[in-house]
Amino acid sequence: MSTVAQPVTATESSARQSVTLAGALNRALGDALEADERVVVFGEDVGPLGGVFRVTDGLAARFGESRVWDSPLAESGIVGTAIGMAMNGLRPVVEMQFDAFAYPAFEQITSHLAKMRNRTSGRVGLPVVVRIPYGGGIGGVEHHCDSSEVYYTHTAGLRVVTCATPADGYRLLRQAIDSPDPVIFLEPKRRYWSKETAELTVDGPALHEARVVRPGRDVTVIAYGGMLATALEAAEMGRAEGYDLEVVDLRSLNPFDDDTVTASVRRTGRAVVVHEAAGFCGYGAEVAARLTEQCFHHLAAPILRVTGLDIPYPPPKLEAHHLPNADRILDAVARLQWEDEPGA
């Protein structure tokens, strides 16, 4: 992996507008196609249909079938084709229709896409973006609601990012397409239709940086993707219980922004990590380990995790019991050894 992501040099911006996450991602793809003729977009049904979630809506008509096209239903072939294109100077952006649909492409991603730069001693980079709608909360079933982030974060050579809001989705996707490294771009399906009034611009945190989205005094709640809004909901509910929660949006899962996250935890002295994926060997385990190693003498309580259950993704009627919610986050906050506080 290149050590530093190349910055997006052009700054496209627009007036503030009400936009959904899906709309912001569509805008990012359109602006990238407009700005760089090397960018191509392909995948299953991304052409005239505009994708299952309409993220590519209108792009095929606007840029033509030589820039945006439908692929066969063969995920391994999609990524393998993108690798070949990138080796010959293009910047492919491919879509895996659902999270678990990407598993047939796993060998191409982990054995070739991630390894090529190291395999060639830095001579061949692969600027490929693999977009993956992921996570639950849409009433889907298994293969349509997986949180598969750790499969990719465990693979050296991949950047793994996930967006949580429309404005940051636009910024992250433009930065990912501009990166010289392969990027796994995770899109939380449950937030595709969430709206925000914002200016869509590449200005802001870099591709590898986390951000504090809500300052607080008592506990750092660390979240990403679809769980960021849930963490913010918990923070608002926590006011009534006397907790002032700081919320950090990780954005980049690999590399991990140690500076931003450890600064927050050292300030609050307590931390809760939230994600949809199963807890056992989940991403939160890595976060808790890193923070313990770097913040041990600042911690007033063990770092806790609020995660999905250690089960295959449940049927739609049961997913509310599986997915973390604000009440479960506040239950974890209440278990952070407040009884040890002076005067408690």
Short mmCIF file of C-alpha atoms in Angstrom, two decimals:
data_model
loop_
_atom_site.label_atom_id
_atom_site.label_comp_id
_atom_site.label_asym_id
_atom_site.label_seq_id
_atom_site.Cartn_x
_atom_site.Cartn_y
_atom_site.Cartn_z
CA MET A 1 0.00 0.00 0.00
CA SER A 2 1.15 3.49 -0.75
CA THR A 3 1.85 5.17 2.57
CA VAL A 4 -0.01 8.39 1.82
CA ALA A 5 -3.22 8.78 -0.16
CA GLN A 6 -2.91 11.34 -2.91
CA PRO A 7 -5.12 14.35 -2.22
CA VAL A 8 -7.94 15.21 -4.54
CA THR A 9 -6.58 18.25 -6.30
CA ALA A 10 -9.72 19.68 -7.82
CA THR A 11 -12.35 21.09 -5.51
CA GLU A 12 -15.81 20.72 -6.92
CA SER A 13 -18.47 22.28 -4.82
CA SER A 14 -22.05 23.31 -5.11
CA ALA A 15 -24.54 25.31 -3.13
CA ARG A 16 -26.01 23.68 -0.08
CA GLN A 17 -28.73 21.24 -1.06
CA SER A 18 -30.92 18.56 0.45
CA VAL A 19 -29.50 15.27 -0.73
CA THR A 20 -29.70 11.59 0.18
CA LEU A 21 -26.65 9.38 0.63
CA ALA A 22 -27.53 7.54 -2.60
CA GLY A 23 -27.86 10.89 -4.38
CA ALA A 24 -24.53 12.13 -3.04
CA LEU A 25 -22.76 8.96 -4.17
CA ASN A 26 -24.37 9.29 -7.60
CA ARG A 27 -23.11 12.85 -7.78
CA ALA A 28 -19.61 11.75 -6.77
CA LEU A 29 -19.49 9.13 -9.50
CA GLY A 30 -20.77 11.60 -12.08
CA ASP A 31 -18.24 14.26 -11.08
CA ALA A 32 -15.39 11.73 -11.14
CA LEU A 33 -16.41 10.49 -14.60
CA GLU A 34 -16.56 14.11 -15.76
CA ALA A 35 -13.19 15.04 -14.26
CA ASP A 36 -11.12 12.05 -15.38
CA GLU A 37 -11.63 10.12 -18.60
CA ARG A 38 -9.76 7.17 -17.11
CA VAL A 39 -12.64 6.51 -14.68
CA VAL A 40 -15.05 3.76 -15.72
CA VAL A 41 -18.00 2.30 -13.80
CA PHE A 42 -19.35 -1.21 -14.21
CA GLY A 43 -21.10 -4.00 -12.34
CA GLU A 44 -24.35 -5.91 -12.26
CA ASP A 45 -27.29 -3.73 -13.40
CA VAL A 46 -25.40 -0.46 -12.94
CA GLY A 47 -26.09 0.61 -16.54
CA PRO A 48 -29.62 1.52 -17.77
CA LEU A 49 -31.26 0.28 -14.54
CA GLY A 50 -29.01 2.48 -12.39
CA GLY A 51 -28.19 -0.21 -9.84
CA VAL A 52 -30.39 -1.96 -7.30
CA PHE A 53 -30.20 1.10 -5.04
CA ARG A 54 -30.13 3.58 -7.96
CA VAL A 55 -26.69 4.87 -7.01
CA THR A 56 -25.65 4.84 -10.69
CA ASP A 57 -28.97 6.17 -11.97
CA GLY A 58 -28.58 8.18 -15.17
CA LEU A 59 -24.82 7.71 -15.52
CA ALA A 60 -25.00 5.30 -18.47
CA ALA A 61 -27.23 7.71 -20.42
CA ARG A 62 -24.95 10.63 -19.54
CA PHE A 63 -21.56 9.08 -20.25
CA GLY A 64 -22.37 6.24 -22.65
CA GLU A 65 -21.85 2.50 -22.52
CA SER A 66 -18.09 2.81 -23.04
CA ARG A 67 -17.78 4.47 -19.58
CA VAL A 68 -20.70 2.90 -17.64
CA TRP A 69 -21.92 -0.58 -18.43
CA ASP A 70 -23.56 -3.75 -17.15
CA SER A 71 -21.32 -6.70 -16.42
CA PRO A 72 -22.19 -10.41 -16.42
CA LEU A 73 -23.38 -11.83 -13.08
CA ALA A 74 -19.86 -12.93 -12.15
CA GLU A 75 -18.26 -11.03 -9.28
CA SER A 76 -14.87 -12.69 -9.64
CA GLY A 77 -14.85 -11.68 -13.29
CA ILE A 78 -15.84 -8.10 -12.40
CA VAL A 79 -12.87 -7.62 -10.06
CA GLY A 80 -10.49 -9.56 -12.30
CA THR A 81 -11.46 -7.35 -15.23
CA ALA A 82 -10.97 -4.23 -13.11
CA ILE A 83 -7.48 -5.40 -12.15
CA GLY A 84 -6.53 -5.79 -15.80
CA MET A 85 -7.97 -2.38 -16.65
CA ALA A 86 -6.09 -0.71 -13.80
CA MET A 87 -2.84 -2.34 -14.90
CA ASN A 88 -3.40 -0.64 -18.26
CA GLY A 89 -4.03 2.84 -16.90
CA LEU A 90 -7.77 3.02 -16.17
CA ARG A 91 -9.44 3.77 -12.83
CA PRO A 92 -12.30 1.28 -12.53
CA VAL A 93 -15.10 1.69 -10.00
CA VAL A 94 -17.02 -1.56 -9.67
CA GLU A 95 -20.15 -2.39 -7.72
CA MET A 96 -20.88 -5.59 -5.82
CA GLN A 97 -24.68 -5.65 -5.68
CA PHE A 98 -24.87 -6.79 -2.04
CA ASP A 99 -22.26 -7.43 0.66
CA ALA A 100 -22.22 -11.22 0.53
CA PHE A 101 -22.36 -11.20 -3.27
CA ALA A 102 -18.73 -10.03 -3.11
CA TYR A 103 -17.51 -13.33 -1.65
CA PRO A 104 -17.05 -15.01 -5.06
CA ALA A 105 -14.61 -12.16 -5.81
CA PHE A 106 -12.72 -12.65 -2.55
CA GLU A 107 -9.80 -14.49 -4.13
CA GLN A 108 -9.31 -11.75 -6.74
CA ILE A 109 -9.50 -9.06 -4.04
CA THR A 110 -7.23 -10.60 -1.43
CA SER A 111 -4.74 -12.48 -3.62
CA HIS A 112 -4.29 -10.03 -6.48
CA LEU A 113 -5.93 -6.63 -5.97
CA ALA A 114 -4.37 -6.24 -2.52
CA LYS A 115 -0.99 -7.76 -3.36
CA MET A 116 0.03 -6.35 -6.73
CA ARG A 117 1.90 -3.29 -5.47
CA ASN A 118 3.95 -5.37 -3.03
CA ARG A 119 4.39 -8.20 -5.55
CA THR A 120 5.92 -5.81 -8.08
CA SER A 121 8.07 -3.89 -5.56
CA GLY A 122 5.88 -0.84 -6.01
CA ARG A 123 6.01 -0.75 -9.80
CA VAL A 124 2.34 -1.63 -10.40
CA GLY A 125 -0.42 0.01 -8.39
CA LEU A 126 -4.08 -0.81 -8.82
CA PRO A 127 -6.34 2.25 -8.34
CA VAL A 128 -9.57 0.25 -8.19
CA VAL A 129 -12.60 1.11 -6.05
CA VAL A 130 -14.86 -1.78 -5.07
CA ARG A 131 -18.20 -0.40 -3.90
CA ILE A 132 -20.07 -2.74 -1.57
CA PRO A 133 -23.53 -1.97 -0.11
CA TYR A 134 -23.36 -3.58 3.34
CA GLY A 135 -25.09 -4.02 6.67
CA GLY A 136 -28.68 -4.59 7.74
CA GLY A 137 -31.66 -2.53 8.77
CA ILE A 138 -33.57 -2.90 5.48
CA GLY A 139 -35.57 -6.03 6.25
CA GLY A 140 -33.33 -8.18 4.08
CA VAL A 141 -32.14 -11.72 4.59
CA GLU A 142 -28.76 -13.42 4.78
CA HIS A 143 -26.42 -12.66 1.84
CA HIS A 144 -28.07 -9.21 1.69
CA CYS A 145 -27.25 -7.79 5.14
CA ASP A 146 -23.74 -8.95 6.03
CA SER A 147 -21.23 -6.64 7.72
CA SER A 148 -18.14 -8.00 6.05
CA GLU A 149 -15.62 -5.30 6.91
CA VAL A 150 -13.14 -7.43 8.85
CA TYR A 151 -12.52 -9.76 5.91
CA TYR A 152 -11.05 -6.75 4.11
CA THR A 153 -9.45 -4.86 7.01
CA HIS A 154 -7.47 -8.01 7.83
CA THR A 155 -5.95 -7.98 4.33
CA ALA A 156 -2.82 -5.86 4.01
CA GLY A 157 -2.73 -3.79 0.84
CA LEU A 158 -6.36 -2.66 0.91
CA ARG A 159 -7.77 0.62 2.10
CA VAL A 160 -11.18 0.09 3.68
CA VAL A 161 -13.50 3.05 4.23
CA THR A 162 -17.18 3.49 5.02
CA CYS A 163 -19.42 6.53 4.82
CA ALA A 164 -22.18 7.55 7.20
CA THR A 165 -23.67 10.77 5.83
CA PRO A 166 -24.39 12.18 2.35
CA ALA A 167 -21.75 14.93 2.48
CA ASP A 168 -19.06 12.60 3.75
CA GLY A 169 -20.14 9.89 1.30
CA TYR A 170 -19.49 12.31 -1.57
CA ARG A 171 -16.11 13.32 -0.13
CA LEU A 172 -14.95 9.80 0.64
CA LEU A 173 -15.92 8.38 -2.74
CA ARG A 174 -14.14 11.16 -4.63
CA GLN A 175 -11.06 10.61 -2.45
CA ALA A 176 -11.26 6.84 -2.94
CA ILE A 177 -11.42 7.15 -6.73
CA ASP A 178 -8.43 9.50 -6.64
CA SER A 179 -6.39 7.16 -4.41
CA PRO A 180 -3.47 5.26 -5.97
CA ASP A 181 -4.37 2.22 -3.84
CA PRO A 182 -7.25 -0.26 -4.10
CA VAL A 183 -10.12 0.86 -1.90
CA ILE A 184 -12.98 -1.21 -0.49
CA PHE A 185 -15.79 1.35 -0.25
CA LEU A 186 -18.53 0.18 2.11
CA GLU A 187 -21.94 1.84 1.78
CA PRO A 188 -24.47 1.34 4.63
CA LYS A 189 -27.70 0.34 2.90
CA ARG A 190 -29.90 1.47 5.79
CA ARG A 191 -28.68 5.06 5.29
CA TYR A 192 -29.03 5.28 1.48
CA TRP A 193 -32.18 7.37 1.82
CA SER A 194 -31.14 9.45 4.81
CA LYS A 195 -31.09 13.15 3.93
CA GLU A 196 -28.80 16.00 4.79
CA THR A 197 -28.67 19.61 3.70
CA ALA A 198 -25.04 20.09 2.78
CA GLU A 199 -22.54 21.34 0.26
CA LEU A 200 -20.98 18.48 -1.67
CA THR A 201 -17.25 19.09 -1.74
CA VAL A 202 -14.01 17.14 -1.44
CA ASP A 203 -12.75 19.57 1.20
CA GLY A 204 -12.57 18.15 4.71
CA PRO A 205 -10.90 15.19 6.44
CA ALA A 206 -8.49 13.17 4.29
CA LEU A 207 -9.28 9.63 3.20
CA HIS A 208 -7.48 8.07 6.17
CA GLU A 209 -8.80 10.39 8.88
CA ALA A 210 -11.52 9.91 11.51
CA ARG A 211 -13.61 12.84 12.71
CA VAL A 212 -15.24 13.90 15.94
CA VAL A 213 -18.85 14.54 14.95
CA ARG A 214 -20.15 15.35 18.42
CA PRO A 215 -17.89 16.65 21.18
CA GLY A 216 -18.53 15.37 24.71
CA ARG A 217 -16.96 15.06 28.13
CA ASP A 218 -17.75 11.68 29.66
CA VAL A 219 -17.40 8.80 27.15
CA THR A 220 -16.07 8.35 23.61
CA VAL A 221 -18.54 6.38 21.46
CA ILE A 222 -16.71 5.03 18.40
CA ALA A 223 -18.88 4.13 15.43
CA TYR A 224 -18.88 3.98 11.64
CA GLY A 225 -21.18 3.49 8.68
CA GLY A 226 -24.79 2.78 9.55
CA MET A 227 -24.12 2.88 13.28
CA LEU A 228 -23.02 6.52 13.37
CA ALA A 229 -26.61 7.81 13.39
CA THR A 230 -27.45 5.26 16.10
CA ALA A 231 -24.54 6.50 18.21
CA LEU A 232 -25.68 10.10 17.78
CA GLU A 233 -29.20 9.08 18.81
CA ALA A 234 -27.75 7.50 21.94
CA ALA A 235 -25.81 10.66 22.68
CA GLU A 236 -28.97 12.75 22.56
CA MET A 237 -30.86 10.26 24.74
CA GLY A 238 -27.92 10.17 27.14
CA ARG A 239 -28.41 13.82 28.02
CA ALA A 240 -31.49 12.90 30.07
CA GLU A 241 -29.42 10.36 32.01
CA GLY A 242 -26.65 12.84 32.70
CA TYR A 243 -24.09 11.54 30.19
CA ASP A 244 -22.20 13.84 27.83
CA LEU A 245 -21.08 11.50 25.03
CA GLU A 246 -18.44 12.29 22.42
CA VAL A 247 -19.07 10.51 19.11
CA VAL A 248 -16.26 9.64 16.69
CA ASP A 249 -16.90 8.55 13.10
CA LEU A 250 -13.98 6.31 12.08
CA ARG A 251 -14.56 6.67 8.28
CA SER A 252 -11.32 4.79 7.49
CA LEU A 253 -11.25 1.28 8.99
CA ASN A 254 -7.85 0.52 7.49
CA PRO A 255 -5.62 2.41 7.97
CA PHE A 256 -6.85 3.31 11.46
CA ASP A 257 -6.58 6.93 12.59
CA ASP A 258 -4.87 6.39 15.95
CA ASP A 259 -4.23 10.09 16.52
CA THR A 260 -7.85 11.26 16.43
CA VAL A 261 -9.32 8.31 18.34
CA THR A 262 -6.69 8.07 21.07
CA ALA A 263 -6.85 11.85 21.66
CA SER A 264 -10.58 11.55 22.28
CA VAL A 265 -10.29 8.51 24.59
CA ARG A 266 -7.46 10.06 26.59
CA ARG A 267 -9.68 13.10 27.10
CA THR A 268 -12.84 11.24 28.21
CA GLY A 269 -11.20 8.21 29.88
CA ARG A 270 -13.97 5.84 28.78
CA ALA A 271 -14.90 4.27 25.43
CA VAL A 272 -17.60 2.19 23.78
CA VAL A 273 -17.17 0.71 20.28
CA VAL A 274 -20.31 0.11 18.22
CA HIS A 275 -20.77 -1.96 15.06
CA GLU A 276 -23.36 -4.17 13.39
CA ALA A 277 -21.07 -7.13 12.74
CA ALA A 278 -20.75 -10.00 15.20
CA GLY A 279 -18.70 -9.26 18.29
CA PHE A 280 -16.45 -12.33 18.26
CA CYS A 281 -13.26 -11.38 16.40
CA GLY A 282 -15.14 -8.33 15.13
CA TYR A 283 -13.66 -4.96 14.22
CA GLY A 284 -14.35 -3.64 17.72
CA ALA A 285 -11.89 -6.16 19.17
CA GLU A 286 -9.07 -4.56 17.21
CA VAL A 287 -10.17 -1.06 18.22
CA ALA A 288 -10.36 -2.05 21.91
CA ALA A 289 -6.92 -3.67 21.77
CA ARG A 290 -5.28 -0.64 20.11
CA LEU A 291 -6.86 1.80 22.54
CA THR A 292 -5.90 -0.33 25.53
CA GLU A 293 -2.29 -0.44 24.32
CA GLN A 294 -2.14 3.31 23.74
CA CYS A 295 -4.46 4.76 26.40
CA PHE A 296 -4.21 2.31 29.31
CA HIS A 297 -3.13 4.84 31.91
CA HIS A 298 -5.92 7.23 30.87
CA LEU A 299 -8.75 4.68 31.12
CA ALA A 300 -11.18 4.77 34.04
CA ALA A 301 -12.94 1.56 32.90
CA PRO A 302 -12.50 -1.31 30.44
CA ILE A 303 -13.47 -0.52 26.85
CA LEU A 304 -16.84 -2.09 26.01
CA ARG A 305 -18.31 -3.20 22.71
CA VAL A 306 -21.90 -3.08 21.45
CA THR A 307 -22.23 -5.34 18.43
CA GLY A 308 -24.44 -7.65 16.44
CA LEU A 309 -24.98 -11.11 17.87
CA ASP A 310 -22.67 -14.03 17.06
CA ILE A 311 -25.17 -15.61 14.69
CA PRO A 312 -25.89 -15.76 10.94
CA TYR A 313 -27.94 -12.73 9.91
CA PRO A 314 -31.48 -13.29 11.24
CA PRO A 315 -34.82 -13.12 9.39
CA PRO A 316 -36.26 -9.62 8.88
CA LYS A 317 -38.69 -9.82 11.81
CA LEU A 318 -35.81 -10.53 14.21
CA GLU A 319 -33.14 -8.10 12.96
CA ALA A 320 -34.17 -5.43 15.46
CA HIS A 321 -32.99 -7.77 18.22
CA HIS A 322 -29.69 -8.38 16.41
CA LEU A 323 -28.69 -4.82 15.53
CA PRO A 324 -27.30 -2.42 18.15
CA ASN A 325 -29.63 0.40 19.12
CA ALA A 326 -29.42 3.50 21.30
CA ASP A 327 -30.71 1.67 24.40
CA ARG A 328 -27.97 -0.98 24.14
CA ILE A 329 -25.33 1.72 23.75
CA LEU A 330 -26.56 3.53 26.85
CA ASP A 331 -26.66 0.24 28.77
CA ALA A 332 -22.95 -0.16 27.95
CA VAL A 333 -22.26 3.43 29.00
CA ALA A 334 -23.95 2.75 32.35
CA ARG A 335 -21.56 -0.22 32.93
CA LEU A 336 -18.38 1.88 32.66
CA GLN A 337 -17.59 1.75 36.39
CA TRP A 338 -19.03 5.13 37.35
CA GLU A 339 -19.17 3.93 40.95
CA ASP A 340 -15.39 4.41 41.07
CA GLU A 341 -15.69 8.14 40.38
CA PRO A 342 -14.73 10.42 43.30
CA GLY A 343 -17.88 11.38 45.16
CA ALA A 344 -19.99 8.68 43.46
#
